[in-house]
Short mmCIF file of C-alpha atoms in Angstrom, two decimals:
data_model
loop_
_atom_site.label_atom_id
_atom_site.label_comp_id
_atom_site.label_asym_id
_atom_site.label_seq_id
_atom_site.Cartn_x
_atom_site.Cartn_y
_atom_site.Cartn_z
CA MET A 27 44.32 28.11 -13.67
CA ASP A 28 46.78 25.76 -12.60
CA ASN A 29 44.71 25.14 -9.42
CA GLN A 30 41.53 24.24 -11.52
CA LYS A 31 43.33 21.74 -13.62
CA ASN A 32 44.83 20.27 -10.84
CA LEU A 33 41.20 19.86 -9.31
CA ILE A 34 39.71 18.23 -12.28
CA LEU A 35 42.39 15.85 -12.69
CA ALA A 36 42.01 14.61 -9.11
CA VAL A 37 38.05 14.23 -9.46
CA THR A 38 38.71 12.78 -12.48
CA ALA A 39 41.21 9.75 -11.24
CA SER A 40 39.13 9.39 -8.32
CA ILE A 41 35.81 8.73 -10.20
CA LEU A 42 38.36 6.24 -11.91
CA VAL A 43 40.15 4.61 -8.92
CA LEU A 44 36.14 4.01 -7.78
CA LEU A 45 34.76 2.64 -10.51
CA ILE A 46 37.90 0.30 -11.24
CA PHE A 47 37.59 -1.11 -7.67
CA ASP A 48 33.60 -1.61 -8.15
CA TYR A 49 34.01 -3.44 -11.23
CA PHE A 50 36.45 -6.19 -9.52
CA TYR A 51 35.22 -6.62 -5.92
CA GLY A 52 31.57 -4.85 -5.89
CA SER A 53 29.52 -6.92 -8.26
CA ASN A 54 30.83 -10.25 -7.03
CA THR A 55 29.31 -9.64 -3.47
CA VAL A 56 25.94 -8.68 -5.08
CA ASN A 57 25.88 -12.09 -6.97
CA GLN A 58 26.84 -13.74 -3.77
CA GLN A 59 24.32 -12.23 -1.30
CA ALA A 60 21.26 -12.95 -3.90
CA PRO A 61 20.68 -16.28 -2.90
CA LEU A 62 20.98 -15.88 0.62
CA ILE A 63 18.50 -13.00 0.66
CA GLU A 64 16.03 -15.00 -1.06
CA ASN A 65 17.04 -18.33 1.50
CA GLU A 66 16.60 -15.64 4.80
CA SER A 67 13.43 -13.96 3.11
CA SER A 68 11.78 -17.29 2.54
CA LYS A 69 12.37 -18.36 6.24
CA ILE A 70 10.83 -15.16 7.71
CA TYR A 71 7.45 -15.19 5.22
CA SER A 72 6.07 -18.80 5.52
CA GLU A 73 2.29 -19.84 4.27
CA LYS A 74 1.71 -20.15 8.28
CA ASP A 75 2.08 -15.88 7.71
CA GLU A 76 -0.94 -15.73 5.44
CA PRO A 77 -4.30 -14.73 6.87
CA GLN A 78 -6.64 -17.38 6.94
CA ILE A 79 -10.20 -17.26 6.38
CA ASP A 80 -12.50 -18.30 9.29
CA LYS A 81 -14.76 -20.97 7.65
CA LYS A 82 -16.34 -22.43 10.64
CA ASN A 83 -18.17 -19.62 11.21
CA SER A 84 -19.76 -18.58 8.12
CA LYS A 85 -22.60 -16.48 7.30
CA GLU A 86 -25.23 -19.63 7.49
CA THR A 87 -23.88 -20.66 11.38
CA ARG A 88 -23.55 -16.97 12.39
CA LYS A 89 -27.45 -16.55 12.23
CA ILE A 90 -29.31 -17.21 15.34
CA GLY A 91 -32.74 -18.61 14.24
CA ASN A 92 -34.04 -15.88 11.29
CA LYS A 93 -34.16 -12.79 13.44
CA GLU A 94 -31.05 -10.16 13.40
CA ASP A 95 -31.74 -7.44 16.16
CA ARG A 96 -30.46 -4.35 14.58
CA ILE A 97 -29.82 -0.76 15.95
CA ILE A 98 -30.78 1.44 13.20
CA PHE A 99 -29.09 5.02 13.23
CA ASP A 100 -30.46 8.16 10.79
CA MET A 101 -28.72 11.32 11.16
CA LYS A 102 -28.47 14.44 9.29
CA ARG A 103 -25.51 13.25 6.97
CA VAL A 104 -25.47 9.56 7.66
CA GLN A 105 -27.74 6.33 7.47
CA GLY A 106 -27.05 2.60 8.76
CA THR A 107 -27.56 -0.19 11.14
CA ILE A 108 -25.27 -2.23 13.51
CA ASN A 109 -26.08 -5.88 13.72
CA LEU A 110 -25.79 -6.65 17.17
CA PHE A 111 -24.98 -10.02 16.63
CA GLY A 112 -21.26 -9.59 16.79
CA ALA A 113 -21.40 -5.61 16.78
CA THR A 114 -21.08 -5.73 12.99
CA LEU A 115 -21.13 -2.34 11.47
CA ASP A 116 -22.54 -3.50 8.38
CA GLU A 117 -25.25 -0.78 6.45
CA LEU A 118 -23.90 2.85 6.09
CA THR A 119 -25.24 5.20 3.77
CA LEU A 120 -24.09 8.87 2.92
CA LYS A 121 -26.78 11.02 2.35
CA ASP A 122 -24.81 14.05 0.77
CA TYR A 123 -23.33 11.93 -1.91
CA ARG A 124 -25.05 10.13 -4.85
CA GLU A 125 -23.91 7.73 -7.64
CA SER A 126 -23.76 10.14 -10.18
CA ILE A 127 -24.70 13.38 -10.69
CA ASN A 128 -28.29 12.86 -11.36
CA GLN A 129 -30.65 14.00 -8.11
CA ASP A 130 -32.54 10.70 -8.50
CA SER A 131 -29.43 8.35 -8.54
CA ALA A 132 -29.22 6.12 -5.40
CA ASN A 133 -27.08 7.43 -2.28
CA ILE A 134 -23.59 6.41 -1.77
CA LYS A 135 -23.40 3.16 0.31
CA LEU A 136 -20.04 2.41 2.01
CA LEU A 137 -20.83 -0.54 3.90
CA GLN A 138 -23.08 -3.55 3.09
CA LYS A 139 -24.72 -6.48 4.89
CA GLU A 140 -22.54 -10.10 5.05
CA ASP A 141 -25.05 -12.01 2.86
CA SER A 142 -24.92 -9.16 0.39
CA LYS A 143 -23.72 -9.39 -3.01
CA ASN A 144 -20.32 -7.58 -2.31
CA PRO A 145 -20.46 -7.64 1.56
CA TYR A 146 -18.34 -4.68 2.72
CA PHE A 147 -18.47 -4.32 7.25
CA ILE A 148 -16.56 -3.28 10.19
CA ARG A 149 -16.43 -5.59 12.77
CA MET A 150 -14.69 -4.93 16.03
CA GLY A 151 -12.73 -6.70 19.09
CA TRP A 152 -10.64 -7.15 21.42
CA ALA A 153 -7.31 -8.99 21.67
CA SER A 154 -6.25 -10.96 24.81
CA ASN A 155 -3.95 -13.65 26.40
CA ASN A 156 -6.74 -16.06 25.80
CA GLU A 157 -7.00 -16.57 29.46
CA SER A 158 -10.17 -14.05 29.74
CA LYS A 159 -12.89 -14.98 27.26
CA LEU A 160 -13.73 -11.57 25.79
CA PRO A 161 -17.20 -11.18 23.42
CA ASP A 162 -16.02 -11.77 19.97
CA LYS A 163 -18.07 -12.16 16.56
CA ASN A 164 -20.45 -14.51 17.97
CA THR A 165 -21.76 -12.51 20.80
CA LEU A 166 -24.89 -11.26 20.74
CA TRP A 167 -24.98 -7.97 22.18
CA LYS A 168 -28.23 -6.23 23.70
CA SER A 169 -29.87 -2.60 23.47
CA GLU A 170 -32.20 -0.76 25.04
CA LYS A 171 -33.01 1.44 22.38
CA LYS A 172 -33.54 0.49 18.50
CA LYS A 173 -33.27 3.49 16.94
CA TYR A 174 -30.65 6.44 16.97
#
């Protein structure tokens, strides 16, 4: 019983010492470091690091004439199209899933064209060191087949 009493007394004294130390020294360092952290974070994340929308290649300027060459794919479970201007996957419909539980409801559309009400598309590309000219979103691709 005497050992247990000494153990409880030692634990209580240790906690008391830690709390007193934190009260006098711990809270001041946290308050002093808060402005430093804010200043450093504002230096690291400036406005130039935010993603910007490239407005010079809008929907109107991207089209070549009135024609959009497309590859149509119609598989067992998905269907859609790939726009050859920029190799953009911009139409994708799931055949096995519907918008509601009714059988006559429309299939789920995951991707929609760039000129639709709610555009959502996938555009793939390459990165370079600016020494090589690589295909980008304005590249016109060609395909031997129009339907897969």
